[in-house]
Coordinates of C-alpha atoms in Angstrom, one line a residue:
Chain A
M175 CA 0.0 0.0 0.0
E176 CA 1.5 3.4 -0.9
S177 CA 1.8 6.2 1.6
S178 CA -0.8 8.4 0.0
Y179 CA -3.5 6.1 1.3
P180 CA -4.3 6.0 5.0
T181 CA -3.5 3.0 7.2
F182 CA -6.0 0.4 6.3
S183 CA -6.1 -3.3 7.2
F184 CA -7.4 -5.0 4.0
K185 CA -7.3 -8.3 5.8
N186 CA -9.6 -7.1 8.6
Y187 CA -11.9 -5.4 6.1
M188 CA -12.0 -8.6 3.9
A189 CA -12.6 -10.9 6.9
Q190 CA -15.5 -8.7 8.1
K191 CA -17.1 -8.5 4.7
V192 CA -16.6 -12.2 3.8
N193 CA -18.2 -13.1 7.1
A194 CA -21.3 -10.9 6.5
I195 CA -21.6 -12.1 3.0
N196 CA -21.3 -15.8 3.8
Q197 CA -24.0 -15.4 6.5
A198 CA -26.3 -13.6 4.2
L199 CA -25.7 -16.2 1.4
D200 CA -26.4 -19.1 3.8
A201 CA -29.7 -17.6 4.8
A202 CA -30.6 -16.7 1.2
V203 CA -30.6 -20.3 0.0
S204 CA -31.7 -22.2 3.2
L205 CA -32.5 -25.8 2.5
K206 CA -36.0 -26.3 1.1
E207 CA -37.8 -28.6 -1.4
P208 CA -36.7 -29.8 -3.9
R209 CA -33.9 -30.7 -1.5
K210 CA -31.5 -32.0 -4.2
L211 CA -31.7 -28.7 -6.0
Y212 CA -31.1 -26.6 -2.9
E213 CA -28.2 -28.9 -2.0
A214 CA -26.7 -28.4 -5.4
M215 CA -27.2 -24.6 -5.2
R216 CA -25.6 -24.5 -1.7
Y217 CA -22.8 -26.8 -2.6
S218 CA -21.4 -24.4 -5.2
L219 CA -22.5 -21.1 -3.6
L220 CA -21.1 -21.9 -0.1
A221 CA -18.0 -23.6 -1.4
G222 CA -15.8 -20.8 0.0
G223 CA -15.1 -18.6 -3.0
K224 CA -13.0 -15.5 -2.5
R225 CA -16.1 -13.3 -2.5
V226 CA -14.3 -10.7 -4.5
C227 CA -17.4 -9.6 -6.5
P228 CA -19.7 -9.2 -3.5
I229 CA -17.0 -7.3 -1.6
L230 CA -16.5 -5.0 -4.6
C231 CA -20.3 -4.4 -4.7
I232 CA -20.4 -3.3 -1.1
A233 CA -17.1 -1.3 -1.4
A234 CA -18.5 0.6 -4.5
C235 CA -21.7 1.4 -2.6
E236 CA -19.8 2.7 0.4
L237 CA -17.4 4.7 -1.8
V238 CA -20.2 6.8 -3.1
G239 CA -21.8 7.4 0.3
G240 CA -24.0 4.3 0.7
T241 CA -23.9 1.6 3.4
E242 CA -23.2 -2.1 3.6
S243 CA -26.9 -2.8 4.4
M244 CA -28.0 -1.1 1.1
A245 CA -25.7 -3.4 -0.9
I246 CA -25.7 -6.7 1.0
A247 CA -28.7 -8.2 -1.0
A248 CA -27.1 -7.1 -4.2
A249 CA -23.7 -8.5 -3.1
C250 CA -25.4 -11.9 -2.5
A251 CA -27.1 -11.7 -5.9
V252 CA -23.8 -11.0 -7.6
E253 CA -22.2 -14.1 -6.0
M254 CA -25.2 -16.2 -7.0
I255 CA -24.7 -15.1 -10.6
H256 CA -21.0 -15.6 -10.5
T257 CA -21.5 -19.1 -9.1
M258 CA -24.1 -19.9 -11.8
S259 CA -21.6 -18.9 -14.5
L260 CA -18.9 -21.1 -13.0
I261 CA -21.3 -24.1 -12.7
H262 CA -22.4 -23.8 -16.4
D263 CA -18.8 -23.1 -17.6
D264 CA -17.6 -26.3 -16.0
L265 CA -20.2 -28.5 -17.7
P266 CA -19.0 -31.3 -20.0
C267 CA -20.4 -29.6 -23.1
M268 CA -18.3 -26.4 -22.2
D269 CA -15.0 -26.5 -20.4
N270 CA -15.6 -30.0 -19.0
D271 CA -13.8 -29.3 -15.7
D272 CA -13.6 -31.6 -12.7
L273 CA -12.3 -29.3 -10.0
R274 CA -13.5 -25.9 -8.8
R275 CA -12.8 -24.0 -5.6
G276 CA -10.9 -27.1 -4.5
K277 CA -13.9 -29.4 -4.8
P278 CA -15.4 -31.6 -7.5
T279 CA -17.5 -29.6 -9.9
S280 CA -21.3 -29.5 -9.6
H281 CA -22.0 -31.9 -12.4
K282 CA -19.5 -34.4 -11.0
V283 CA -21.4 -34.5 -7.7
F284 CA -25.0 -34.0 -8.8
G285 CA -25.0 -34.9 -12.5
E286 CA -25.5 -32.7 -15.5
A287 CA -29.2 -32.1 -15.3
L288 CA -29.0 -30.8 -11.7
A289 CA -25.9 -28.7 -12.5
V290 CA -27.8 -27.0 -15.3
L291 CA -30.8 -26.4 -13.1
A292 CA -28.8 -25.3 -10.1
G293 CA -27.3 -22.6 -12.3
D294 CA -30.7 -21.6 -13.6
A295 CA -32.1 -21.5 -10.1
L296 CA -29.2 -19.3 -8.8
L297 CA -29.6 -16.9 -11.7
A298 CA -33.4 -16.5 -11.0
K299 CA -32.8 -16.4 -7.3
A300 CA -30.3 -13.6 -7.7
F301 CA -32.9 -11.3 -9.3
E302 CA -35.5 -12.3 -6.8
H303 CA -33.1 -11.6 -3.9
I304 CA -32.1 -8.2 -5.1
A305 CA -35.7 -7.2 -5.8
A306 CA -37.2 -8.5 -2.6
F307 CA -34.4 -7.9 0.0
T308 CA -32.7 -4.6 -1.0
V309 CA -33.5 -2.2 1.9
G310 CA -33.0 1.6 2.3
V311 CA -32.6 2.3 -1.4
P312 CA -35.2 4.2 -3.5
P313 CA -36.9 1.8 -6.0
E314 CA -35.8 3.7 -9.1
R315 CA -32.2 3.0 -8.1
I316 CA -33.0 -0.7 -7.6
V317 CA -34.6 -0.9 -11.0
R318 CA -31.6 0.8 -12.6
G319 CA -29.2 -1.5 -10.7
I320 CA -31.1 -4.7 -11.8
G321 CA -31.0 -3.5 -15.4
E322 CA -27.2 -2.7 -15.3
L323 CA -26.4 -6.0 -13.6
A324 CA -28.6 -8.1 -16.0
R325 CA -26.9 -6.4 -19.0
F326 CA -23.5 -7.4 -17.8
I327 CA -24.6 -11.0 -17.4
G328 CA -26.4 -11.5 -20.6
P329 CA -25.4 -11.9 -24.2
E330 CA -23.4 -8.6 -24.2
G331 CA -21.6 -9.6 -21.0
V332 CA -20.5 -12.8 -19.3
V333 CA -22.6 -15.3 -21.3
G334 CA -21.5 -13.6 -24.6
G335 CA -17.9 -13.8 -23.4
Q336 CA -18.2 -17.5 -22.8
V337 CA -19.4 -17.9 -26.4
F338 CA -16.3 -16.0 -27.7
D339 CA -14.2 -18.1 -25.3
I340 CA -15.4 -21.6 -26.4
S341 CA -15.4 -20.6 -30.1
S342 CA -11.8 -19.5 -29.9
K343 CA -10.5 -22.8 -28.5
G344 CA -8.1 -24.6 -30.7
I345 CA -7.8 -21.6 -33.0
S346 CA -4.1 -20.8 -33.3
D347 CA -4.2 -17.2 -34.5
V348 CA -6.3 -15.6 -31.7
T349 CA -5.0 -12.0 -31.6
L350 CA -4.5 -9.9 -28.4
E351 CA -7.5 -7.7 -29.4
H352 CA -9.7 -10.8 -29.6
L353 CA -8.4 -12.1 -26.3
E354 CA -9.1 -8.7 -24.7
L355 CA -12.6 -8.8 -26.1
I356 CA -13.2 -12.3 -24.6
H357 CA -12.0 -11.1 -21.2
L358 CA -13.7 -7.8 -21.3
R359 CA -17.0 -9.6 -21.9
K360 CA -16.3 -12.4 -19.5
T361 CA -14.5 -11.6 -16.3
A362 CA -14.4 -7.8 -16.7
A363 CA -18.2 -7.6 -17.5
M364 CA -18.9 -9.4 -14.2
V365 CA -16.7 -7.0 -12.3
E366 CA -18.0 -4.0 -14.1
G367 CA -21.7 -4.9 -13.5
T368 CA -20.9 -5.5 -9.9
A369 CA -19.2 -2.2 -9.4
V370 CA -21.8 -0.2 -11.3
L371 CA -24.6 -2.0 -9.3
G372 CA -23.0 -1.1 -6.0
A373 CA -22.5 2.5 -7.1
V374 CA -26.0 2.9 -8.4
L375 CA -27.5 1.5 -5.1
G376 CA -25.3 3.8 -3.1
G377 CA -26.6 6.8 -4.9
G378 CA -23.4 7.7 -6.9
S379 CA -23.5 10.5 -9.4
D380 CA -23.2 9.7 -13.1
E381 CA -19.6 10.8 -13.0
E382 CA -18.8 8.6 -10.0
I383 CA -20.5 5.7 -11.6
E384 CA -18.4 6.1 -14.8
R385 CA -15.2 6.3 -12.8
L386 CA -16.1 3.1 -11.0
R387 CA -17.0 1.5 -14.3
A388 CA -13.6 2.2 -15.7
F389 CA -11.9 1.1 -12.4
A390 CA -13.8 -2.2 -12.7
R391 CA -12.9 -2.8 -16.3
Y392 CA -9.2 -2.4 -15.6
T393 CA -9.5 -4.5 -12.5
G394 CA -11.5 -7.2 -14.2
L395 CA -9.0 -7.4 -17.0
L396 CA -6.1 -7.4 -14.5
Y397 CA -7.8 -10.2 -12.7
Q398 CA -7.9 -12.3 -15.8
V399 CA -4.3 -11.6 -16.9
V400 CA -3.2 -12.7 -13.5
D401 CA -5.4 -15.8 -13.8
D402 CA -3.7 -16.7 -17.0
I403 CA -0.3 -16.3 -15.4
L404 CA -1.3 -18.4 -12.4
D405 CA -2.6 -21.1 -14.6
M406 CA 0.8 -21.5 -16.1
T407 CA 2.9 -21.1 -13.0
K408 CA 1.0 -22.8 -10.2
S409 CA -0.2 -26.3 -9.4
S410 CA -3.8 -27.5 -9.2
V411 CA -3.5 -27.9 -5.4
E412 CA -2.2 -24.3 -5.0
L413 CA -5.1 -23.0 -7.2
G414 CA -7.9 -25.2 -6.0
K415 CA -8.9 -25.7 -9.6
T416 CA -7.3 -27.6 -12.5
A417 CA -4.0 -25.9 -13.4
G418 CA -2.5 -25.9 -16.8
K419 CA -5.9 -26.4 -18.4
D420 CA -5.4 -23.4 -20.8
L421 CA -2.4 -25.2 -22.3
V422 CA -4.2 -28.5 -22.5
A423 CA -7.2 -26.8 -24.2
D424 CA -4.8 -24.9 -26.5
K425 CA -6.5 -21.7 -25.3
A426 CA -5.3 -18.3 -26.1
T427 CA -3.9 -16.6 -22.9
Y428 CA -1.8 -13.5 -22.2
P429 CA 1.4 -15.4 -21.3
K430 CA 1.0 -17.4 -24.5
L431 CA 0.5 -14.3 -26.7
M432 CA 3.0 -11.9 -25.0
G433 CA 5.1 -14.1 -22.7
I434 CA 5.1 -14.3 -18.9
E435 CA 7.3 -11.2 -18.3
K436 CA 5.3 -8.9 -20.6
S437 CA 2.1 -10.3 -19.1
R438 CA 3.4 -9.3 -15.6
E439 CA 4.2 -5.8 -16.8
F440 CA 0.8 -5.5 -18.4
A441 CA -0.8 -6.6 -15.1
E442 CA 1.1 -3.8 -13.3
K443 CA 0.0 -1.3 -15.8
L444 CA -3.6 -2.3 -15.5
K445 CA -3.3 -2.0 -11.7
D446 CA -2.0 1.5 -12.0
D447 CA -4.7 2.4 -14.5
A448 CA -7.3 1.0 -12.1
R449 CA -6.0 3.0 -9.2
D450 CA -5.9 6.2 -11.2
Q451 CA -9.6 6.0 -11.6
L452 CA -10.0 6.3 -7.8
S453 CA -7.9 9.5 -7.4
G454 CA -10.9 11.8 -7.2
F455 CA -12.5 10.0 -4.3
D456 CA -11.9 10.3 -0.6
P457 CA -8.7 8.2 0.0
E458 CA -10.1 6.6 3.1
K459 CA -13.2 5.4 1.4
A460 CA -11.2 4.3 -1.7
A461 CA -8.8 2.2 0.3
P462 CA -10.8 -1.0 0.1
L463 CA -10.9 -0.7 -3.7
V464 CA -7.2 0.1 -4.0
A465 CA -6.6 -3.0 -1.9
L466 CA -8.9 -5.1 -4.1
A467 CA -6.9 -4.1 -7.2
N468 CA -3.6 -4.9 -5.3
Y469 CA -5.1 -8.2 -4.3
A470 CA -6.1 -9.0 -7.9
A471 CA -2.6 -8.2 -9.0
H472 CA -0.6 -10.0 -6.3
R473 CA -2.7 -13.0 -5.2
S474 CA -1.3 -16.5 -5.5
N475 CA -4.5 -18.4 -6.2
Chain B
M810 CA -68.3 -18.2 -24.8
E811 CA -71.3 -18.0 -22.5
S812 CA -73.9 -15.2 -22.8
S813 CA -73.0 -13.5 -19.5
Y814 CA -69.9 -12.2 -21.3
P815 CA -70.2 -9.6 -24.0
T816 CA -69.4 -10.3 -27.6
F817 CA -65.6 -10.6 -27.9
S818 CA -63.5 -11.8 -30.8
F819 CA -60.7 -13.7 -29.1
K820 CA -59.2 -14.4 -32.5
N821 CA -58.9 -10.7 -33.3
Y822 CA -57.6 -10.0 -29.8
M823 CA -55.0 -12.8 -29.9
A824 CA -53.9 -11.8 -33.4
Q825 CA -53.4 -8.2 -32.4
K826 CA -51.5 -9.1 -29.3
V827 CA -49.4 -11.8 -30.9
N828 CA -48.4 -9.3 -33.6
A829 CA -47.4 -6.7 -31.1
I830 CA -45.5 -9.2 -29.0
N831 CA -43.6 -10.7 -31.9
Q832 CA -42.6 -7.3 -33.1
A833 CA -41.3 -6.4 -29.7
L834 CA -39.5 -9.7 -29.3
D835 CA -37.8 -9.3 -32.6
A836 CA -36.5 -5.9 -31.7
A837 CA -35.5 -7.0 -28.2
V838 CA -33.0 -9.5 -29.4
S839 CA -31.8 -7.9 -32.7
L840 CA -28.8 -9.7 -34.2
K841 CA -25.5 -8.6 -32.6
E842 CA -22.1 -10.1 -31.6
P843 CA -21.6 -12.9 -30.7
R844 CA -23.7 -13.7 -33.7
K845 CA -24.1 -17.4 -33.0
L846 CA -25.5 -16.7 -29.6
Y847 CA -28.0 -14.2 -30.8
E848 CA -28.9 -16.6 -33.6
A849 CA -29.6 -19.4 -31.1
M850 CA -31.6 -17.0 -28.9
R851 CA -33.7 -15.8 -31.9
Y852 CA -34.1 -19.3 -33.3
S853 CA -36.0 -20.5 -30.2
L854 CA -37.6 -17.2 -29.2
L855 CA -39.0 -16.3 -32.6
A856 CA -40.0 -19.9 -33.4
G857 CA -43.7 -19.0 -33.4
G858 CA -44.9 -20.1 -29.9
K859 CA -48.5 -19.5 -29.0
R860 CA -47.5 -16.5 -26.9
V861 CA -50.0 -17.5 -24.2
C862 CA -47.9 -16.2 -21.4
P863 CA -47.2 -12.8 -22.8
I864 CA -50.8 -12.3 -23.8
L865 CA -51.8 -13.3 -20.2
C866 CA -49.3 -10.7 -18.9
I867 CA -50.9 -7.9 -20.9
A868 CA -54.5 -9.1 -20.3
A869 CA -53.9 -9.2 -16.5
C870 CA -52.4 -5.7 -16.7
E871 CA -55.4 -4.4 -18.7
L872 CA -57.9 -6.2 -16.4
V873 CA -56.8 -4.1 -13.3
G874 CA -56.8 -0.8 -15.3
G875 CA -53.3 -0.8 -16.8
T876 CA -52.4 -0.5 -20.5
E877 CA -50.7 -2.7 -23.1
S878 CA -47.7 -0.4 -23.2
M879 CA -47.1 -0.8 -19.4
A880 CA -46.9 -4.6 -19.8
I881 CA -45.3 -5.1 -23.2
A882 CA -41.7 -5.2 -21.9
A883 CA -42.7 -7.6 -19.2
A884 CA -44.6 -9.7 -21.7
C885 CA -41.4 -10.1 -23.7
A886 CA -39.4 -10.9 -20.6
V887 CA -42.0 -13.6 -19.7
E888 CA -41.6 -15.2 -23.2
M889 CA -37.8 -15.1 -23.0
I890 CA -38.0 -16.9 -19.6
H891 CA -40.5 -19.4 -20.9
T892 CA -38.3 -20.1 -24.0
M893 CA -35.2 -20.5 -21.8
S894 CA -37.0 -23.2 -19.7
L895 CA -38.0 -25.0 -22.9
I896 CA -34.4 -24.9 -24.3
H897 CA -32.9 -26.3 -21.1
D898 CA -35.7 -28.9 -20.6
D899 CA -35.0 -30.2 -24.1
L900 CA -31.3 -30.8 -23.4
P901 CA -29.9 -34.3 -23.7
C902 CA -29.2 -34.4 -19.9
M903 CA -32.9 -33.5 -19.2
D904 CA -35.8 -34.6 -21.5
N905 CA -33.5 -35.2 -24.5
D906 CA -36.1 -33.9 -27.0
D907 CA -35.5 -33.4 -30.7
L908 CA -38.6 -31.4 -31.7
R909 CA -40.1 -28.2 -30.3
R910 CA -42.6 -25.8 -31.8
G911 CA -42.4 -27.9 -35.0
K912 CA -38.6 -27.4 -35.4
P913 CA -35.5 -29.2 -34.3
T914 CA -34.6 -28.3 -30.7
S915 CA -31.8 -25.8 -30.0
H916 CA -29.1 -28.2 -29.1
K917 CA -29.8 -30.2 -32.3
V918 CA -29.2 -27.1 -34.3
F919 CA -26.5 -25.2 -32.3
G920 CA -25.0 -27.9 -30.1
E921 CA -25.3 -28.3 -26.3
A922 CA -22.9 -25.6 -25.2
L923 CA -24.8 -22.9 -27.2
A924 CA -28.2 -24.2 -26.1
V925 CA -27.2 -23.9 -22.4
L926 CA -25.8 -20.4 -23.1
A927 CA -28.7 -19.3 -25.2
G928 CA -31.0 -20.2 -22.3
D929 CA -28.8 -18.4 -19.8
A930 CA -28.7 -15.3 -22.1
L931 CA -32.5 -15.3 -22.5
L932 CA -33.0 -15.4 -18.7
A933 CA -30.6 -12.5 -18.1
K934 CA -32.0 -10.6 -21.0
A935 CA -35.5 -11.0 -19.6
F936 CA -34.6 -9.2 -16.4
E937 CA -32.6 -6.5 -18.3
H938 CA -35.5 -6.0 -20.6
I939 CA -38.2 -5.6 -17.9
A940 CA -35.9 -3.3 -15.9
A941 CA -34.7 -1.1 -18.8
F942 CA -37.8 -0.9 -21.0
T943 CA -40.9 -0.9 -18.8
V944 CA -42.5 2.5 -19.3
G945 CA -45.3 4.4 -17.5
V946 CA -45.1 2.3 -14.3
P947 CA -43.9 3.6 -10.9
P948 CA -40.5 2.0 -10.1
E949 CA -41.7 0.4 -6.8
R950 CA -44.2 -1.7 -8.9
I951 CA -41.4 -2.7 -11.3
V952 CA -39.3 -3.9 -8.4
R953 CA -42.2 -5.9 -6.9
G954 CA -43.0 -7.3 -10.3
I955 CA -39.4 -8.4 -10.9
G956 CA -39.3 -10.1 -7.5
E957 CA -42.6 -11.9 -8.1
L958 CA -41.6 -13.1 -11.5
A959 CA -38.1 -14.3 -10.4
R960 CA -39.6 -16.2 -7.5
F961 CA -41.9 -18.1 -9.9
I962 CA -39.0 -19.0 -12.2
G963 CA -36.5 -20.0 -9.5
P964 CA -36.1 -23.1 -7.2
E965 CA -39.6 -22.6 -5.8
G966 CA -41.1 -22.4 -9.2
V967 CA -40.4 -23.5 -12.8
V968 CA -36.8 -24.8 -12.1
G969 CA -37.9 -26.6 -9.0
G970 CA -40.8 -28.2 -10.9
Q971 CA -38.3 -29.5 -13.5
V972 CA -36.3 -31.1 -10.7
F973 CA -39.5 -32.8 -9.3
D974 CA -40.3 -33.8 -12.9
I975 CA -37.0 -35.5 -13.8
S976 CA -36.7 -37.1 -10.5
S977 CA -40.2 -38.7 -10.8
K978 CA -39.4 -40.3 -14.2
G979 CA -39.6 -44.1 -14.2
I980 CA -41.1 -44.1 -10.7
S981 CA -44.2 -46.3 -11.0
D982 CA -46.1 -45.1 -7.9
V983 CA -46.3 -41.3 -8.4
T984 CA -49.4 -40.1 -6.7
L985 CA -51.9 -37.5 -8.0
E986 CA -50.8 -35.2 -5.2
H987 CA -47.2 -35.5 -6.3
L988 CA -48.2 -35.0 -10.0
E989 CA -50.1 -31.8 -9.0
L990 CA -47.1 -30.6 -7.1
I991 CA -44.9 -31.0 -10.2
H992 CA -47.4 -29.2 -12.4
L993 CA -48.1 -26.4 -9.9
R994 CA -44.4 -25.8 -9.7
K995 CA -43.7 -26.1 -13.4
T996 CA -46.4 -24.9 -15.8
A997 CA -48.7 -23.3 -13.2
A998 CA -45.8 -21.3 -11.6
M999 CA -44.9 -19.8 -15.0
V1000 CA -48.6 -18.8 -15.6
E1001 CA -49.0 -17.6 -12.0
G1002 CA -45.8 -15.5 -12.1
T1003 CA -47.0 -14.0 -15.4
A1004 CA -50.4 -13.0 -14.2
V1005 CA -49.2 -11.6 -11.0
L1006 CA -46.5 -9.6 -12.8
G1007 CA -49.1 -8.1 -15.2
A1008 CA -51.4 -7.3 -12.4
V1009 CA -48.7 -5.7 -10.3
L1010 CA -47.5 -3.5 -13.2
G1011 CA -51.1 -2.5 -14.0
G1012 CA -51.6 -1.3 -10.4
G1013 CA -54.0 -4.0 -9.2
S1014 CA -55.1 -4.0 -5.6
D1015 CA -53.9 -6.8 -3.3
E1016 CA -57.3 -8.5 -3.6
E1017 CA -57.3 -8.2 -7.4
I1018 CA -53.8 -9.7 -7.5
E1019 CA -54.8 -12.6 -5.3
R1020 CA -57.8 -13.4 -7.5
L1021 CA -55.6 -13.3 -10.6
R1022 CA -53.1 -15.5 -8.9
A1023 CA -55.8 -18.1 -8.2
F1024 CA -57.1 -17.8 -11.8
A1025 CA -53.6 -18.4 -13.1
R1026 CA -53.0 -21.4 -10.9
Y1027 CA -56.2 -23.1 -12.1
T1028 CA -55.5 -22.1 -15.7
G1029 CA -51.9 -23.3 -15.5
L1030 CA -52.9 -26.7 -14.1
L1031 CA -55.7 -26.9 -16.7
Y1032 CA -53.1 -26.2 -19.4
Q1033 CA -51.0 -29.1 -18.2
V1034 CA -53.8 -31.6 -17.8
V1035 CA -54.8 -30.8 -21.4
D1036 CA -51.1 -31.1 -22.5
D1037 CA -51.1 -34.6 -21.0
I1038 CA -54.3 -35.6 -22.8
L1039 CA -53.0 -34.2 -26.1
D1040 CA -49.7 -36.1 -25.7
M1041 CA -51.7 -39.3 -25.7
T1042 CA -54.3 -38.5 -28.3
K1043 CA -52.5 -36.5 -31.0
S1044 CA -49.6 -37.1 -33.4
S1045 CA -46.2 -35.3 -33.4
V1046 CA -47.2 -33.4 -36.6
E1047 CA -50.4 -32.2 -35.0
L1048 CA -48.6 -31.1 -31.8
G1049 CA -45.4 -29.6 -33.4
K1050 CA -43.5 -31.5 -30.7
T1051 CA -42.7 -35.2 -30.0
A1052 CA -46.0 -36.9 -29.2
G1053 CA -46.4 -39.9 -26.9
K1054 CA -43.1 -39.0 -25.1
D1055 CA -44.8 -39.2 -21.7
L1056 CA -45.5 -42.9 -22.3
V1057 CA -42.0 -43.6 -23.7
A1058 CA -40.5 -41.9 -20.7
D1059 CA -42.8 -43.8 -18.4
K1060 CA -43.8 -40.4 -17.0
A1061 CA -46.7 -39.9 -14.6
T1062 CA -49.6 -38.0 -16.3
Y1063 CA -53.2 -37.3 -15.5
P1064 CA -54.6 -39.7 -18.1
K1065 CA -52.3 -42.4 -16.8
L1066 CA -53.4 -41.8 -13.2
M1067 CA -57.1 -41.2 -13.7
G1068 CA -57.9 -42.2 -17.3
I1069 CA -58.7 -40.0 -20.3
E1070 CA -62.4 -39.4 -19.4
K1071 CA -61.8 -38.4 -15.8
S1072 CA -58.9 -36.2 -17.0
R1073 CA -61.3 -34.4 -19.4
E1074 CA -63.8 -33.9 -16.5
F1075 CA -61.0 -32.6 -14.3
A1076 CA -60.0 -30.1 -17.0
E1077 CA -63.6 -28.8 -17.3
K1078 CA -63.7 -28.4 -13.5
L1079 CA -60.4 -26.4 -13.6
K1080 CA -61.8 -24.2 -16.3
D1081 CA -64.9 -23.4 -14.3
D1082 CA -62.8 -22.8 -11.2
A1083 CA -60.6 -20.4 -13.2
R1084 CA -63.6 -18.5 -14.5
D1085 CA -65.1 -18.2 -11.1
Q1086 CA -62.1 -16.2 -10.0
L1087 CA -63.0 -13.5 -12.6
S1088 CA -66.6 -13.0 -11.6
G1089 CA -65.8 -9.9 -9.6
F1090 CA -64.2 -8.1 -12.5
D1091 CA -65.8 -6.0 -15.3
P1092 CA -67.0 -8.7 -17.7
E1093 CA -65.7 -6.8 -20.8
K1094 CA -62.2 -6.5 -19.4
A1095 CA -62.3 -10.1 -18.2
A1096 CA -63.3 -11.5 -21.6
P1097 CA -59.7 -12.1 -22.9
L1098 CA -58.9 -14.1 -19.7
V1099 CA -62.1 -16.1 -19.9
A1100 CA -61.2 -16.8 -23.6
L1101 CA -57.6 -17.8 -22.6
A1102 CA -59.0 -20.3 -20.1
N1103 CA -61.4 -21.7 -22.8
Y1104 CA -58.5 -21.8 -25.2
A1105 CA -56.3 -23.7 -22.7
A1106 CA -59.1 -26.2 -22.3
H1107 CA -60.2 -26.7 -25.9
R1108 CA -57.0 -26.3 -27.9
S1109 CA -55.9 -29.1 -30.2
N1110 CA -52.1 -28.5 -30.0

């Protein structure tokens, strides 16, 4: 952390938020009938992800003057949607992955039909949750937030990115521009939608929302570049998911297209670009977001 | 049509609404990148379904004093969600169906990965569309409508019903109570969510919304009972989807559990129960909904 930012314990902040989010998620999908479906939803949702997106949602809300309670339902919704995209991406007909968050993937445990349905259920539940349980926010902001989030998930966002992703597999001449398009649609869209949602719920001005949007795009892309680097340099045990799968799938990645060193430099640049977007905000309130960008850049799994 | 209801051309009403809905749907998912994804979305969405749900959404809105323009975005959203559930239900890992609305199913044409993603994209797009394009409705009603709709799609609704459905296949001792549970969750939940959404957007009172909810439950169950009868008595060409598949799948149906004649009597009773719920409304405004229930009971495909 550089000296221009006040002392801030990211570890404490993260721990507090992760705790609040995990409790809220557990309550949001308490076990009901059909039991198998709820078990499958809970298996993936409560599997101990890093909760980066929900923390970002709350931090963005707080940055523009909102409170954690305004954004906690949205933060849960964001994690449900993120989890849904992971469950479906792991399916045999997509990336066919066996390991996720250190555990067997959903379809390995529950079968393909339930994995598809658990994803669908989480996506629907996300919108139900944000509509029914967001408190202390004027309804016009909730409607706008839902629209923004849905747009970043849909065909112009995460789902569209997955289509670009699977259609680029095994193609040897994927360009850097095309790779960036995939990642902007996929990871970055999720991060962008999350940040914008938090800022909208918190009552941010249009200018503040746009700066957070740019911050999120840089951070999302940064996150993906680092993911590509980790996939090449870490083991499956260290990652909690299958390592080296990009190579096996002959998938375009930043290290493959520009080498490990240049990828690391690119990651540093993205981190700086992300931080620059926060310069106009109160440094104390921006500290969690600065720390999130640092975390995205320097994490080891 | 009985004499207590004024002269009303359901055919003209349907034709006008179907036309408005199809135009709105076409515009809502105009072809963009990734092209293959939009093609898959459009293939299933614009395949010429009966548009019963979107018409119900608009009719429910109009019944409580709202207008078509208040409900048209929601009507599109409902059809996107309905289509998503059909695409995913037809997947090889679920019902493994080759024919839908008279055409090869999505995964037959686009492959499984795109079929999963087209469904996901339609579900996300539905919520984006209703949030971004609903006009003339106070935002608190939009938020409530989104919450109600999402609840009827999620684990307590359509998706949950599909889990009950697939888990009851090949089980010889499914009871009538269990069958009703499946159908109430599956078809009836979709119909119920649609009617409630329309009534909420149209500004219906709590009492009006509850009566429409009951109407929709009866009509949704009615629709499913008639579906079961048609599956046994009509050909695939007549239905536009695979006929006799309930028998092949050894699936519990009303005709199987109570015989064809008793099923027909049950359908008539459900139709009367549905109509009874409309008795307190202005007969002229209720006419489209009465006609919808009649259509559900007496259709031939």
